[in-house]
Short mmCIF file of C-alpha atoms in Angstrom, two decimals:
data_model
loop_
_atom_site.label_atom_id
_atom_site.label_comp_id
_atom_site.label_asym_id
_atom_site.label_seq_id
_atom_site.Cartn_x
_atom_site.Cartn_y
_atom_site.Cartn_z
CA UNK A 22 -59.23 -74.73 -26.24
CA UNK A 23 -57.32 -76.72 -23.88
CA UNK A 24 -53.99 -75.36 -22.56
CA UNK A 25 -50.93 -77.56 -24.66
CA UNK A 26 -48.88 -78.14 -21.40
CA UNK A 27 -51.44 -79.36 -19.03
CA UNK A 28 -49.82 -81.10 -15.96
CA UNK A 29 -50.69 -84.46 -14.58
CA UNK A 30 -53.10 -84.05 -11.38
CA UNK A 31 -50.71 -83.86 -8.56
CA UNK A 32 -47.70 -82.64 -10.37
CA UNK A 33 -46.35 -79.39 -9.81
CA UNK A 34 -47.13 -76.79 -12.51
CA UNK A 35 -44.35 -75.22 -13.98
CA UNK A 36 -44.45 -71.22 -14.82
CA UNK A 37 -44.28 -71.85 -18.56
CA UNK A 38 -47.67 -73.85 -18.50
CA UNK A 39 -49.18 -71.43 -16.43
CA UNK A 40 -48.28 -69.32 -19.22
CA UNK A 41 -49.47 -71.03 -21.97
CA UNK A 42 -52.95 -71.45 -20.16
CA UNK A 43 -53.70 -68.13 -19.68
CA UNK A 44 -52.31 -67.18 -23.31
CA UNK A 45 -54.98 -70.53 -24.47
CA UNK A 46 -57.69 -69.06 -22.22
CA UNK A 47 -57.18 -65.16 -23.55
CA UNK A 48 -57.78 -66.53 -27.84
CA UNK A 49 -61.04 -68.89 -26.65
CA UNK A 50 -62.30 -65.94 -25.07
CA UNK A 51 -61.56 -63.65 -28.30
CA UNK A 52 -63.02 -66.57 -30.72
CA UNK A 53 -65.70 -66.57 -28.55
CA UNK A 54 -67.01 -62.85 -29.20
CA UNK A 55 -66.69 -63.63 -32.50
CA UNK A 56 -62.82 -62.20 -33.36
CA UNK A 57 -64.33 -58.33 -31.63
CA UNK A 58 -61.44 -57.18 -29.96
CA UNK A 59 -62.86 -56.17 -26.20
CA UNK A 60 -60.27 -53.52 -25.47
CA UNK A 61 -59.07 -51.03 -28.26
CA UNK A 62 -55.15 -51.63 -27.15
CA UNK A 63 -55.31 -55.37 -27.26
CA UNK A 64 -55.12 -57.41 -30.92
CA UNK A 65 -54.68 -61.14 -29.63
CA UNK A 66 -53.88 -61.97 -32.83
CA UNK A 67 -51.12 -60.13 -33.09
CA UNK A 68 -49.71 -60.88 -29.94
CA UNK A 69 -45.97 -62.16 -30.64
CA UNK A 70 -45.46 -65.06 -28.59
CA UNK A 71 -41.13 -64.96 -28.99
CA UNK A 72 -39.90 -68.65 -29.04
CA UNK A 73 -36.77 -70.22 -27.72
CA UNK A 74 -35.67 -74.15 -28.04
CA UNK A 75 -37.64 -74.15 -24.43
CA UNK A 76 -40.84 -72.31 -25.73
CA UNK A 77 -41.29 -69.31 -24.22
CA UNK A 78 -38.36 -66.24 -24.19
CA UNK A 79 -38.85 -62.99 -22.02
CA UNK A 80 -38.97 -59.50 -23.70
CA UNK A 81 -35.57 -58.20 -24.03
CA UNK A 82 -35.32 -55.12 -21.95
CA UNK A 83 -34.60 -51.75 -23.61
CA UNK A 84 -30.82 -51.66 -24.66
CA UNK A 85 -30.74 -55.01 -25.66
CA UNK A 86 -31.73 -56.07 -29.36
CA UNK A 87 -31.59 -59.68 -30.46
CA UNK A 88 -29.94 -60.94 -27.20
CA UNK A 89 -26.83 -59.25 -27.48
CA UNK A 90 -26.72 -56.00 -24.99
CA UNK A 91 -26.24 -52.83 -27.01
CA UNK A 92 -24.78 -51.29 -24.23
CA UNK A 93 -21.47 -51.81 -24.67
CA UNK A 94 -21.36 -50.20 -28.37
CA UNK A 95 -20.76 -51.10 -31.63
CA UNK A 96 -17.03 -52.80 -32.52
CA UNK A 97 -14.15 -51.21 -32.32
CA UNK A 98 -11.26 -51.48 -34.68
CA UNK A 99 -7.82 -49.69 -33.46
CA UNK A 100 -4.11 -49.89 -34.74
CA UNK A 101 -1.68 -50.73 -32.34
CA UNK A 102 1.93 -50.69 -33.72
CA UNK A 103 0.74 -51.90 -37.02
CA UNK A 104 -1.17 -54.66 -35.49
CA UNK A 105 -5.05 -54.51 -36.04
CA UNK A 106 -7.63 -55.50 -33.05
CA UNK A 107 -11.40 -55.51 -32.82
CA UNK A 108 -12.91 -54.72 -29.60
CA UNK A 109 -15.41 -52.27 -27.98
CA UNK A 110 -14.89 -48.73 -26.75
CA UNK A 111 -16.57 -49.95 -23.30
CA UNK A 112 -13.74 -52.73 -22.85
CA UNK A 113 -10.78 -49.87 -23.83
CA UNK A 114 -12.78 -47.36 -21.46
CA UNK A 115 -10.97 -49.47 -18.86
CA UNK A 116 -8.03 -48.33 -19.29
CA UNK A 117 -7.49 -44.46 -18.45
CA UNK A 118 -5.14 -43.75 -21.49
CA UNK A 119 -8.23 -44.82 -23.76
CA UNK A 120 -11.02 -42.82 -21.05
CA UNK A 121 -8.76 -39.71 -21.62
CA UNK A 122 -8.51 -40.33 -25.34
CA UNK A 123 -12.57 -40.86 -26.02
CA UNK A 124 -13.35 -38.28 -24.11
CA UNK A 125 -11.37 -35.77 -25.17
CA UNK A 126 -12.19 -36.68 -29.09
CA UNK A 127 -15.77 -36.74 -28.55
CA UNK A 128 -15.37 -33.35 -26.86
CA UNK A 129 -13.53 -31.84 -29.86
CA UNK A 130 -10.88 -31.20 -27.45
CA UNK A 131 -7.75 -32.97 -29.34
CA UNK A 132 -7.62 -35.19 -32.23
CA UNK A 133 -6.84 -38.44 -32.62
CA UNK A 134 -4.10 -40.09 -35.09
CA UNK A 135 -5.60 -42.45 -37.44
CA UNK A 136 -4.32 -44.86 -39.95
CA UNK A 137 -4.86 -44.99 -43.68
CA UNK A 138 -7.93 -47.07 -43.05
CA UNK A 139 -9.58 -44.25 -40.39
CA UNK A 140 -8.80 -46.55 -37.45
CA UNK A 141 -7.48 -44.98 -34.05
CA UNK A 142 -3.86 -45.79 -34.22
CA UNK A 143 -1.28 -46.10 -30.79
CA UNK A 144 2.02 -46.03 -31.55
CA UNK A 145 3.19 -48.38 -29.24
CA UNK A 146 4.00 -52.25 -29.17
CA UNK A 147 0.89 -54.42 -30.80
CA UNK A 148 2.95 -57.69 -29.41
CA UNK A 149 2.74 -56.05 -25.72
CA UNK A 150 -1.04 -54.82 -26.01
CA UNK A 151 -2.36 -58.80 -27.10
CA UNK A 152 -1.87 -58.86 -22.97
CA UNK A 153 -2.95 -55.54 -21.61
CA UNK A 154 -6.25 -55.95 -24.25
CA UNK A 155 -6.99 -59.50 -22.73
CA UNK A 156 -6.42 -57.97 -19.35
CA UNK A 157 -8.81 -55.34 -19.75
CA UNK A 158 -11.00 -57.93 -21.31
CA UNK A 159 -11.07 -60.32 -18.42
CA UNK A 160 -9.45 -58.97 -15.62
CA UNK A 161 -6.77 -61.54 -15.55
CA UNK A 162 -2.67 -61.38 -17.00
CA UNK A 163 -2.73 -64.61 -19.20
CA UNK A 164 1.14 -64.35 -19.90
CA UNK A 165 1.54 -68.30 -19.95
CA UNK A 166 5.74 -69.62 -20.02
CA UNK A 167 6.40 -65.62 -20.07
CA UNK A 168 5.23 -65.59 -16.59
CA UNK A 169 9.22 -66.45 -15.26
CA UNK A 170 10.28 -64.35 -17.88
CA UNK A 171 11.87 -61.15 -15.51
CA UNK A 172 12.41 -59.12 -18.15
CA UNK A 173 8.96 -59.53 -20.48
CA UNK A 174 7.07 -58.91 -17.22
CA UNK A 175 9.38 -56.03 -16.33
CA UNK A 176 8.20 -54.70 -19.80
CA UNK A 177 5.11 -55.26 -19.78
CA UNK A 178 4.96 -53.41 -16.38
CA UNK A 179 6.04 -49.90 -17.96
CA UNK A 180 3.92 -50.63 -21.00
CA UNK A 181 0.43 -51.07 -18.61
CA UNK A 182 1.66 -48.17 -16.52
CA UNK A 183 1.55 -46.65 -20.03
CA UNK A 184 -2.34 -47.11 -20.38
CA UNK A 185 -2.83 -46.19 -16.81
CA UNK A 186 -2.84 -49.53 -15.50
CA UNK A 187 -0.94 -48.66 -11.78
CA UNK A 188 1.48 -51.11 -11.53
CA UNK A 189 1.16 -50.48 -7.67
CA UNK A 190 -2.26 -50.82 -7.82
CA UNK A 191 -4.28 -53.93 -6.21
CA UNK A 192 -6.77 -54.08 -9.74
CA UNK A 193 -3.91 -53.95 -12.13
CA UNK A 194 -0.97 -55.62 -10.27
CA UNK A 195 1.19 -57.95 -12.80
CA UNK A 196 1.51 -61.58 -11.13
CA UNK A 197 4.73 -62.09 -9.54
CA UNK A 198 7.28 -64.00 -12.13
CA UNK A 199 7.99 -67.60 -10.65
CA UNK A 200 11.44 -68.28 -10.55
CA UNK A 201 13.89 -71.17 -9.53
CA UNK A 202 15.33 -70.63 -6.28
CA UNK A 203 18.63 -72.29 -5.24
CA UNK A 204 20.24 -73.54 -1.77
CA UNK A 205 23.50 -75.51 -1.69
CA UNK A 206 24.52 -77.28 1.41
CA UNK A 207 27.62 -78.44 1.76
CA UNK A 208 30.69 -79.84 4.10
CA UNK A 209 34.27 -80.14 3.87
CA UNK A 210 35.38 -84.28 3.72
CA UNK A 211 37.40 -84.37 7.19
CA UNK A 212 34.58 -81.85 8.82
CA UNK A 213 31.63 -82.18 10.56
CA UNK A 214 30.37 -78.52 10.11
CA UNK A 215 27.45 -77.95 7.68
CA UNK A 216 27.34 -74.81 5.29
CA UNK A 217 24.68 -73.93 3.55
CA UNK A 218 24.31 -70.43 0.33
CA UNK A 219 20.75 -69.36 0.05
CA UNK A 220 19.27 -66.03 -0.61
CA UNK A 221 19.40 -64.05 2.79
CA UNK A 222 15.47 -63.75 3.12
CA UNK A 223 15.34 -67.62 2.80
CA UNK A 224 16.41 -67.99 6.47
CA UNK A 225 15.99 -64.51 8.06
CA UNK A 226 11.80 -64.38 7.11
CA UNK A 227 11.50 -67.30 8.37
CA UNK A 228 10.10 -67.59 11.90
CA UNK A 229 10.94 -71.17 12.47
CA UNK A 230 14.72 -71.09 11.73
CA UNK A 231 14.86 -70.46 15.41
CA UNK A 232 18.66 -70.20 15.49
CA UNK A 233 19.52 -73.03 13.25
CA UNK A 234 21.86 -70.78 10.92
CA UNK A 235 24.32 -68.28 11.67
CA UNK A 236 25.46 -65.72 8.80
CA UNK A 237 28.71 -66.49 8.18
CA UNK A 238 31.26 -63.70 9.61
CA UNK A 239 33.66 -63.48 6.59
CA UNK A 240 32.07 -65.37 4.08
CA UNK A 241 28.36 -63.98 4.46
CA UNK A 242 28.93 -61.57 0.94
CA UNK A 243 29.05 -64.15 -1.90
CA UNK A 244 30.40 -62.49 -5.56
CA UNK A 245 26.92 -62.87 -6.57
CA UNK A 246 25.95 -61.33 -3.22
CA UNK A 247 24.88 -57.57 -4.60
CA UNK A 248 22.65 -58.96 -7.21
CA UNK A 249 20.71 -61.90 -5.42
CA UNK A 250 21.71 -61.35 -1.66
CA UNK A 251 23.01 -65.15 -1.79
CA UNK A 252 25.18 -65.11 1.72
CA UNK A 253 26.61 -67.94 3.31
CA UNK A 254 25.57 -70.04 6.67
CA UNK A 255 26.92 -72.00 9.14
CA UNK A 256 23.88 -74.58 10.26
CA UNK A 257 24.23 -75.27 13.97
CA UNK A 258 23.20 -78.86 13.43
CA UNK A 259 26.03 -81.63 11.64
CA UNK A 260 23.43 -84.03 10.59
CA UNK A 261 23.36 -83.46 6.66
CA UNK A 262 19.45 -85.14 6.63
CA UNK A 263 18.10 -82.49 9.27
CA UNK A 264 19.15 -79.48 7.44
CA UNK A 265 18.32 -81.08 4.30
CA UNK A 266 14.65 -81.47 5.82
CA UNK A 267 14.55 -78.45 6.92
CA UNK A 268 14.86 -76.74 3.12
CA UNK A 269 12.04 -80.16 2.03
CA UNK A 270 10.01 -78.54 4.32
CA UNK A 271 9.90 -75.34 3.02
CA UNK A 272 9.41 -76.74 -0.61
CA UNK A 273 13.01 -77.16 -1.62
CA UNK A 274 13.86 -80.14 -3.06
CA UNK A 275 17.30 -82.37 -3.29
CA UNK A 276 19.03 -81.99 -7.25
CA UNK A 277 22.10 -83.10 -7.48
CA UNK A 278 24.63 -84.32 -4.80
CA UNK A 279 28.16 -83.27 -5.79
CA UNK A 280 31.03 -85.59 -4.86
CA UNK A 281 34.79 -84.29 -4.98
CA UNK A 282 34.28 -80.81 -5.17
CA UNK A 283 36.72 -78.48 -4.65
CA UNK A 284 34.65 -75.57 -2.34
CA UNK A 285 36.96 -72.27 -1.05
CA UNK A 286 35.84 -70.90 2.31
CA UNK A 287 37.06 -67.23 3.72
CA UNK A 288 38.48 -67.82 7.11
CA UNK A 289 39.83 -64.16 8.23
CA UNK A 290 39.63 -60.78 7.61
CA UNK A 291 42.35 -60.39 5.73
CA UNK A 292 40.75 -62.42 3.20
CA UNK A 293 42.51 -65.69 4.08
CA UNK A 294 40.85 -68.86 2.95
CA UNK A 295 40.03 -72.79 3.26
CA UNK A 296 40.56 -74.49 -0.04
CA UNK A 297 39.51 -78.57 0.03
CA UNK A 298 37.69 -81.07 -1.24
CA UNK A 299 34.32 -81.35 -0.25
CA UNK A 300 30.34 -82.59 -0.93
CA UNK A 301 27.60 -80.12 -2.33
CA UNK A 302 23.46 -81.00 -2.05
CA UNK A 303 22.21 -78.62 -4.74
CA UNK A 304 18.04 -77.82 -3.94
CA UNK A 305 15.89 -75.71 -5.70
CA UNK A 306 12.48 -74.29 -5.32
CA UNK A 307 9.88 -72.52 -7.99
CA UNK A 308 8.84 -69.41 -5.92
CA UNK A 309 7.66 -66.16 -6.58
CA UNK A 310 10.11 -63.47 -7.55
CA UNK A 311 9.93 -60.50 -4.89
CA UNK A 312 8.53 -57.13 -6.71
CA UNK A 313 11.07 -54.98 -4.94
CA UNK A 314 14.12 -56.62 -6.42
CA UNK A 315 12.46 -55.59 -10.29
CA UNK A 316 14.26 -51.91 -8.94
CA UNK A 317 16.63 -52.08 -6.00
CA UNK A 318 18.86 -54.97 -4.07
CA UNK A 319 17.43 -54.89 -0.57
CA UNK A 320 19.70 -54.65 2.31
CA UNK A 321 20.35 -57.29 4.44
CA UNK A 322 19.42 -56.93 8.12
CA UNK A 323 22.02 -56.65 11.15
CA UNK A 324 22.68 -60.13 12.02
CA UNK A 325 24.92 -61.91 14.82
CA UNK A 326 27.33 -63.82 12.71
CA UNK A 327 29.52 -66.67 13.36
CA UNK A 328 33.19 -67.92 11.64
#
């Protein structure tokens, strides 16, 4: 009996044919002896020959049964807030709330609570766990338009630190929520000198600013100042296209330009001020929102400020 895959002379033979030869070669020699088997352990006519859409499978290794590896259990139902998910204890296992919780169970240690159906119930928020489950399914936060959302990702923060998830931690760390940032530059109508209210990191971490802005001497605390560290500068350039280049540069770009506005300016100490009519170039950026401003306001730097 020829082998059923023989190659053309000069092609290169492929494993599978070399496979199907020998298997051809093994049942002529078996016919041959007239259907004696010639080794008590070997029954070539019961030799399962496992098919795929190719023709030949390997044998699944132990632990696996009809492709699907068996070693990450059977499903899991739980109860999370009154929400129902399927999963497997190997994928909870990730997080240390559930190690603790498995272990200790299986170990008679504690018990666990469980709902009228005999499923492991958490009493905490199903809505929040839909992310930390698909996080400990894939290893990435799939939080979609909640991303900019500061206050769902401060929650869901304290709820993954509630699983054991480390907030802090390189493996679990939340992405950063992308935010709108905001610069205004602006200029009184009968003078030359250039303003500009950004957040104070905006200029000060940045090594190329080289001097261009001074922090304003009286005006550098804005009334929004303790909650976004927005201060005011004075750009040493007058040309309104350089220092709106420099912000295009660092991804900013040009809004709305407001004509006729009337802008107030803290001149003194004493809390004197300019009042006039001037022109504002609004800019905005999508950036990352820094992690440290989730808890705390951070303090702006000594700086050598100008009038």
């Amino acid at each position: 009996v020829g082998p059923p895959f023989a190659s053309r002379e000069g092609l290169p033979r492929s494993p599978l044919q070399d496979l199907e030869e020998d298997l051809a070669e093994c049942i002529a020699v078996w016919r041959e002896s007239g259907g004696q088997q010639t080794h008590p352990s070997l029954d070539f006519a019961r030799v399962p020959v496992p098919r795929s859409p190719l023709g030949w499978q390997p044998n699944l290794p132990p632990g696996r049964a009809n492709g699907v590896d068996m070693a990450f259990g059977p499903v899991l139902t739980i109860n999370v807030g009154g929400r129902i998910f399927r999963t497997t204890a190997s994928t909870l296992r990730k997080a240390p709330f559930f190690e603790s919780l498995f272990r200790h169970s299986e170990e008679g240690v504690i018990g666990t609570t469980v709902d009228d159906a005999g499923h492991h119930f958490v009493d905490r928020s199903g809505d929040l766990f839909v992310y930390v489950l698909e996080y400990l399914r894939s290893g990435h936060w799939f939080l979609g338009e909640k991303a900019s959302d500061l206050e769902f990702v401060e929650v869901l923060r304290q709820e993954s630190e509630f699983y054991g998830l480390d907030a802090q931690a390189k493996e679990f760390r939340l992405p950063l929520p992308r935010i709108s940032e905001y610069a205004t530059v602006w200029q009184f109508r009968d003078d030359a000198s250039l303003y500009v209210d950004c957040l104070e990191h905006t200029v000060r971490e940045d090594p190329d600013h080289q001097g261009l802005f001074r922090l304003c001497k009286y005006s550098g605390g804005l009334p929004l100042d303790q909650q976004t560290c927005t201060k005011r500068f004075k750009a040493t350039s007058h040309s309104i296209q350089s220092v709106i280049a420099y912000f295009a540069m660092r991804g900013f770009a040009l809004q709305h330009v407001l004509e006729n506005a009337m802008i107030m300016h803290t001149t003194s100490a004493d809390g004197q001020s300019r009042t006039g009519i001037g022109t504002q170039y609004l800019l905005s950026r999508v950036t990352s929102f820094p992690q440290s401003s989730f808890h705390h306001s951070s303090t702006p730097p000594n700086t050598t400020r100008a009038g």
